[in-house]
mmCIF file of N, CA and C in Angstrom:
data_model
loop_
_atom_site.group_PDB
_atom_site.id
_atom_site.type_symbol
_atom_site.label_atom_id
_atom_site.label_comp_id
_atom_site.label_asym_id
_atom_site.label_seq_id
_atom_site.Cartn_x
_atom_site.Cartn_y
_atom_site.Cartn_z
ATOM 1 N N MET A 1 -24.623 -33.562 -23.943
ATOM 2 C CA MET A 1 -24.551 -32.339 -24.694
ATOM 3 C C MET A 1 -25.742 -31.433 -24.359
ATOM 4 N N LYS A 2 -26.901 -32.048 -24.079
ATOM 5 C CA LYS A 2 -28.074 -31.254 -23.727
ATOM 6 C C LYS A 2 -27.811 -30.434 -22.465
ATOM 7 N N GLU A 3 -27.152 -31.048 -21.480
ATOM 8 C CA GLU A 3 -26.855 -30.329 -20.241
ATOM 9 C C GLU A 3 -25.928 -29.146 -20.508
ATOM 10 N N ILE A 4 -24.974 -29.330 -21.403
ATOM 11 C CA ILE A 4 -24.080 -28.227 -21.754
ATOM 12 C C ILE A 4 -24.861 -27.115 -22.428
ATOM 13 N N MET A 5 -25.747 -27.478 -23.351
ATOM 14 C CA MET A 5 -26.540 -26.463 -24.044
ATOM 15 C C MET A 5 -27.489 -25.747 -23.087
ATOM 16 N N ASP A 6 -28.071 -26.472 -22.137
ATOM 17 C CA ASP A 6 -28.927 -25.846 -21.123
ATOM 18 C C ASP A 6 -28.115 -24.859 -20.285
ATOM 19 N N TRP A 7 -26.912 -25.279 -19.894
ATOM 20 C CA TRP A 7 -26.036 -24.419 -19.099
ATOM 21 C C TRP A 7 -25.657 -23.185 -19.912
ATOM 22 N N ALA A 8 -25.321 -23.383 -21.185
ATOM 23 C CA ALA A 8 -24.947 -22.271 -22.059
ATOM 24 C C ALA A 8 -26.082 -21.261 -22.154
ATOM 25 N N LYS A 9 -27.287 -21.755 -22.337
ATOM 26 C CA LYS A 9 -28.447 -20.867 -22.445
ATOM 27 C C LYS A 9 -28.630 -20.069 -21.156
ATOM 28 N N ALA A 10 -28.532 -20.754 -20.022
ATOM 29 C CA ALA A 10 -28.696 -20.081 -18.724
ATOM 30 C C ALA A 10 -27.610 -19.032 -18.489
ATOM 31 N N GLU A 11 -26.422 -19.273 -19.029
ATOM 32 C CA GLU A 11 -25.296 -18.359 -18.860
ATOM 33 C C GLU A 11 -25.214 -17.311 -19.965
ATOM 34 N N GLY A 12 -26.061 -17.449 -20.990
ATOM 35 C CA GLY A 12 -26.016 -16.505 -22.109
ATOM 36 C C GLY A 12 -24.749 -16.667 -22.941
ATOM 37 N N ALA A 13 -24.312 -17.916 -23.088
ATOM 38 C CA ALA A 13 -23.058 -18.196 -23.798
ATOM 39 C C ALA A 13 -23.326 -19.101 -24.994
ATOM 40 N N SER A 14 -22.413 -19.054 -25.944
ATOM 41 C CA SER A 14 -22.480 -19.988 -27.067
ATOM 42 C C SER A 14 -22.043 -21.372 -26.583
ATOM 43 N N ARG A 15 -22.251 -22.362 -27.410
ATOM 44 C CA ARG A 15 -21.855 -23.727 -27.052
ATOM 45 C C ARG A 15 -20.347 -23.812 -26.802
ATOM 46 N N SER A 16 -19.567 -23.234 -27.710
ATOM 47 C CA SER A 16 -18.113 -23.310 -27.551
ATOM 48 C C SER A 16 -17.638 -22.539 -26.317
ATOM 49 N N GLU A 17 -18.235 -21.381 -26.048
ATOM 50 C CA GLU A 17 -17.877 -20.610 -24.860
ATOM 51 C C GLU A 17 -18.261 -21.374 -23.598
ATOM 52 N N ALA A 18 -19.414 -22.010 -23.608
ATOM 53 C CA ALA A 18 -19.847 -22.795 -22.451
ATOM 54 C C ALA A 18 -18.868 -23.931 -22.177
ATOM 55 N N ILE A 19 -18.442 -24.607 -23.233
ATOM 56 C CA ILE A 19 -17.495 -25.712 -23.060
ATOM 57 C C ILE A 19 -16.183 -25.185 -22.491
ATOM 58 N N ARG A 20 -15.696 -24.048 -23.006
ATOM 59 C CA ARG A 20 -14.457 -23.457 -22.470
ATOM 60 C C ARG A 20 -14.608 -23.139 -20.984
ATOM 61 N N ARG A 21 -15.727 -22.494 -20.628
ATOM 62 C CA ARG A 21 -15.945 -22.128 -19.223
ATOM 63 C C ARG A 21 -16.050 -23.358 -18.333
ATOM 64 N N LEU A 22 -16.756 -24.370 -18.805
ATOM 65 C CA LEU A 22 -16.909 -25.590 -18.000
ATOM 66 C C LEU A 22 -15.583 -26.306 -17.808
ATOM 67 N N VAL A 23 -14.749 -26.316 -18.835
ATOM 68 C CA VAL A 23 -13.416 -26.919 -18.690
ATOM 69 C C VAL A 23 -12.609 -26.128 -17.665
ATOM 70 N N GLU A 24 -12.641 -24.794 -17.758
ATOM 71 C CA GLU A 24 -11.925 -23.961 -16.788
ATOM 72 C C GLU A 24 -12.415 -24.236 -15.365
ATOM 73 N N LEU A 25 -13.737 -24.316 -15.191
ATOM 74 C CA LEU A 25 -14.289 -24.610 -13.868
ATOM 75 C C LEU A 25 -13.827 -25.970 -13.359
ATOM 76 N N GLY A 26 -13.812 -26.938 -14.241
ATOM 77 C CA GLY A 26 -13.357 -28.263 -13.849
ATOM 78 C C GLY A 26 -11.903 -28.258 -13.419
ATOM 79 N N LEU A 27 -11.072 -27.550 -14.157
ATOM 80 C CA LEU A 27 -9.658 -27.462 -13.793
ATOM 81 C C LEU A 27 -9.460 -26.718 -12.481
ATOM 82 N N LEU A 28 -10.223 -25.650 -12.276
ATOM 83 C CA LEU A 28 -10.141 -24.916 -11.014
ATOM 84 C C LEU A 28 -10.631 -25.762 -9.844
ATOM 85 N N ALA A 29 -11.666 -26.535 -10.075
ATOM 86 C CA ALA A 29 -12.236 -27.361 -9.007
ATOM 87 C C ALA A 29 -11.217 -28.370 -8.487
ATOM 88 N N GLN A 30 -10.344 -28.840 -9.360
ATOM 89 C CA GLN A 30 -9.307 -29.769 -8.927
ATOM 90 C C GLN A 30 -8.341 -29.104 -7.957
ATOM 91 N N LYS A 31 -8.142 -27.807 -8.124
ATOM 92 C CA LYS A 31 -7.173 -27.072 -7.313
ATOM 93 C C LYS A 31 -7.788 -26.457 -6.064
ATOM 94 N N SER A 32 -9.072 -26.183 -6.094
ATOM 95 C CA SER A 32 -9.713 -25.426 -5.018
ATOM 96 C C SER A 32 -10.797 -26.237 -4.329
ATOM 97 N N PRO A 33 -10.567 -26.631 -3.075
ATOM 98 C CA PRO A 33 -11.605 -27.368 -2.353
ATOM 99 C C PRO A 33 -12.900 -26.568 -2.230
ATOM 100 N N ASP A 34 -12.799 -25.249 -2.033
ATOM 101 C CA ASP A 34 -14.006 -24.425 -1.897
ATOM 102 C C ASP A 34 -14.843 -24.477 -3.154
ATOM 103 N N LEU A 35 -14.204 -24.351 -4.315
ATOM 104 C CA LEU A 35 -14.939 -24.399 -5.573
ATOM 105 C C LEU A 35 -15.532 -25.781 -5.791
ATOM 106 N N ARG A 36 -14.784 -26.811 -5.399
ATOM 107 C CA ARG A 36 -15.277 -28.177 -5.547
ATOM 108 C C ARG A 36 -16.563 -28.359 -4.751
ATOM 109 N N TYR A 37 -16.607 -27.829 -3.526
ATOM 110 C CA TYR A 37 -17.808 -27.953 -2.700
ATOM 111 C C TYR A 37 -18.958 -27.134 -3.266
ATOM 112 N N ARG A 38 -18.660 -25.923 -3.748
ATOM 113 C CA ARG A 38 -19.715 -25.101 -4.347
ATOM 114 C C ARG A 38 -20.269 -25.755 -5.603
ATOM 115 N N THR A 39 -19.389 -26.334 -6.397
ATOM 116 C CA THR A 39 -19.824 -27.017 -7.611
ATOM 117 C C THR A 39 -20.744 -28.178 -7.255
ATOM 118 N N LYS A 40 -20.369 -28.962 -6.258
ATOM 119 C CA LYS A 40 -21.196 -30.089 -5.827
ATOM 120 C C LYS A 40 -22.524 -29.578 -5.278
ATOM 121 N N ALA A 41 -22.503 -28.480 -4.525
ATOM 122 C CA ALA A 41 -23.741 -27.910 -3.996
ATOM 123 C C ALA A 41 -24.658 -27.472 -5.128
ATOM 124 N N ASN A 42 -24.093 -26.862 -6.164
ATOM 125 C CA ASN A 42 -24.899 -26.445 -7.317
ATOM 126 C C ASN A 42 -25.499 -27.648 -8.034
ATOM 127 N N GLU A 43 -24.710 -28.699 -8.181
ATOM 128 C CA GLU A 43 -25.215 -29.921 -8.814
ATOM 129 C C GLU A 43 -26.366 -30.508 -7.994
ATOM 130 N N THR A 44 -26.193 -30.530 -6.684
ATOM 131 C CA THR A 44 -27.220 -31.076 -5.806
ATOM 132 C C THR A 44 -28.496 -30.247 -5.885
ATOM 133 N N ALA A 45 -28.344 -28.928 -5.904
ATOM 134 C CA ALA A 45 -29.514 -28.049 -6.018
ATOM 135 C C ALA A 45 -30.231 -28.270 -7.338
ATOM 136 N N ARG A 46 -29.473 -28.432 -8.419
ATOM 137 C CA ARG A 46 -30.070 -28.677 -9.733
ATOM 138 C C ARG A 46 -30.854 -29.987 -9.727
ATOM 139 N N GLU A 47 -30.273 -31.015 -9.136
ATOM 140 C CA GLU A 47 -30.957 -32.311 -9.056
ATOM 141 C C GLU A 47 -32.223 -32.207 -8.195
ATOM 142 N N ALA A 48 -32.159 -31.435 -7.118
ATOM 143 C CA ALA A 48 -33.333 -31.253 -6.263
ATOM 144 C C ALA A 48 -34.452 -30.539 -7.017
ATOM 145 N N ARG A 49 -34.089 -29.502 -7.793
ATOM 146 C CA ARG A 49 -35.105 -28.800 -8.592
ATOM 147 C C ARG A 49 -35.729 -29.734 -9.620
ATOM 148 N N LYS A 50 -34.904 -30.569 -10.230
ATOM 149 C CA LYS A 50 -35.397 -31.520 -11.227
ATOM 150 C C LYS A 50 -36.376 -32.500 -10.590
ATOM 151 N N LEU A 51 -36.005 -33.047 -9.438
ATOM 152 C CA LEU A 51 -36.878 -33.988 -8.743
ATOM 153 C C LEU A 51 -38.183 -33.315 -8.319
ATOM 154 N N ALA A 52 -38.077 -32.102 -7.800
ATOM 155 C CA ALA A 52 -39.278 -31.376 -7.396
ATOM 156 C C ALA A 52 -40.200 -31.155 -8.588
ATOM 157 N N SER A 53 -39.620 -30.817 -9.721
ATOM 158 C CA SER A 53 -40.413 -30.622 -10.935
ATOM 159 C C SER A 53 -41.106 -31.906 -11.349
ATOM 160 N N GLU A 54 -40.380 -33.026 -11.273
ATOM 161 C CA GLU A 54 -40.967 -34.316 -11.627
ATOM 162 C C GLU A 54 -42.119 -34.687 -10.676
ATOM 163 N N LEU A 55 -42.028 -34.196 -9.448
ATOM 164 C CA LEU A 55 -43.084 -34.459 -8.464
ATOM 165 C C LEU A 55 -44.220 -33.447 -8.557
ATOM 166 N N GLY A 56 -44.081 -32.484 -9.452
ATOM 167 C CA GLY A 56 -45.130 -31.482 -9.647
ATOM 168 C C GLY A 56 -45.074 -30.349 -8.645
ATOM 169 N N LEU A 57 -43.932 -30.173 -7.980
ATOM 170 C CA LEU A 57 -43.764 -29.093 -7.024
ATOM 171 C C LEU A 57 -43.164 -27.872 -7.730
ATOM 172 N N ARG A 58 -43.521 -26.695 -7.272
ATOM 173 C CA ARG A 58 -42.967 -25.490 -7.865
ATOM 174 C C ARG A 58 -41.658 -25.135 -7.176
ATOM 175 N N THR A 59 -40.704 -24.640 -7.952
ATOM 176 C CA THR A 59 -39.438 -24.205 -7.400
ATOM 177 C C THR A 59 -39.107 -22.845 -7.978
ATOM 178 N N LYS A 60 -38.234 -22.125 -7.285
ATOM 179 C CA LYS A 60 -37.771 -20.840 -7.794
ATOM 180 C C LYS A 60 -36.724 -21.108 -8.856
ATOM 181 N N SER A 61 -36.790 -20.361 -9.947
ATOM 182 C CA SER A 61 -35.769 -20.480 -10.991
ATOM 183 C C SER A 61 -34.520 -19.751 -10.542
ATOM 184 N N LYS A 62 -33.390 -20.262 -10.981
ATOM 185 C CA LYS A 62 -32.132 -19.640 -10.638
ATOM 186 C C LYS A 62 -31.831 -18.524 -11.578
#
């Protein structure tokens, strides 16, 4: 739930709106290989920023 709330804050959306958007994205990702790859790339970038932060490295905010 924390990840959803973080995403909602970054998107300027309420919790319920964020959940609706994330469900829509998930459904679209099943149908669209391009979106599936972009979604995975975004997840990978987020994980890289998290790891860099844990290592004390500075990263650009999205």
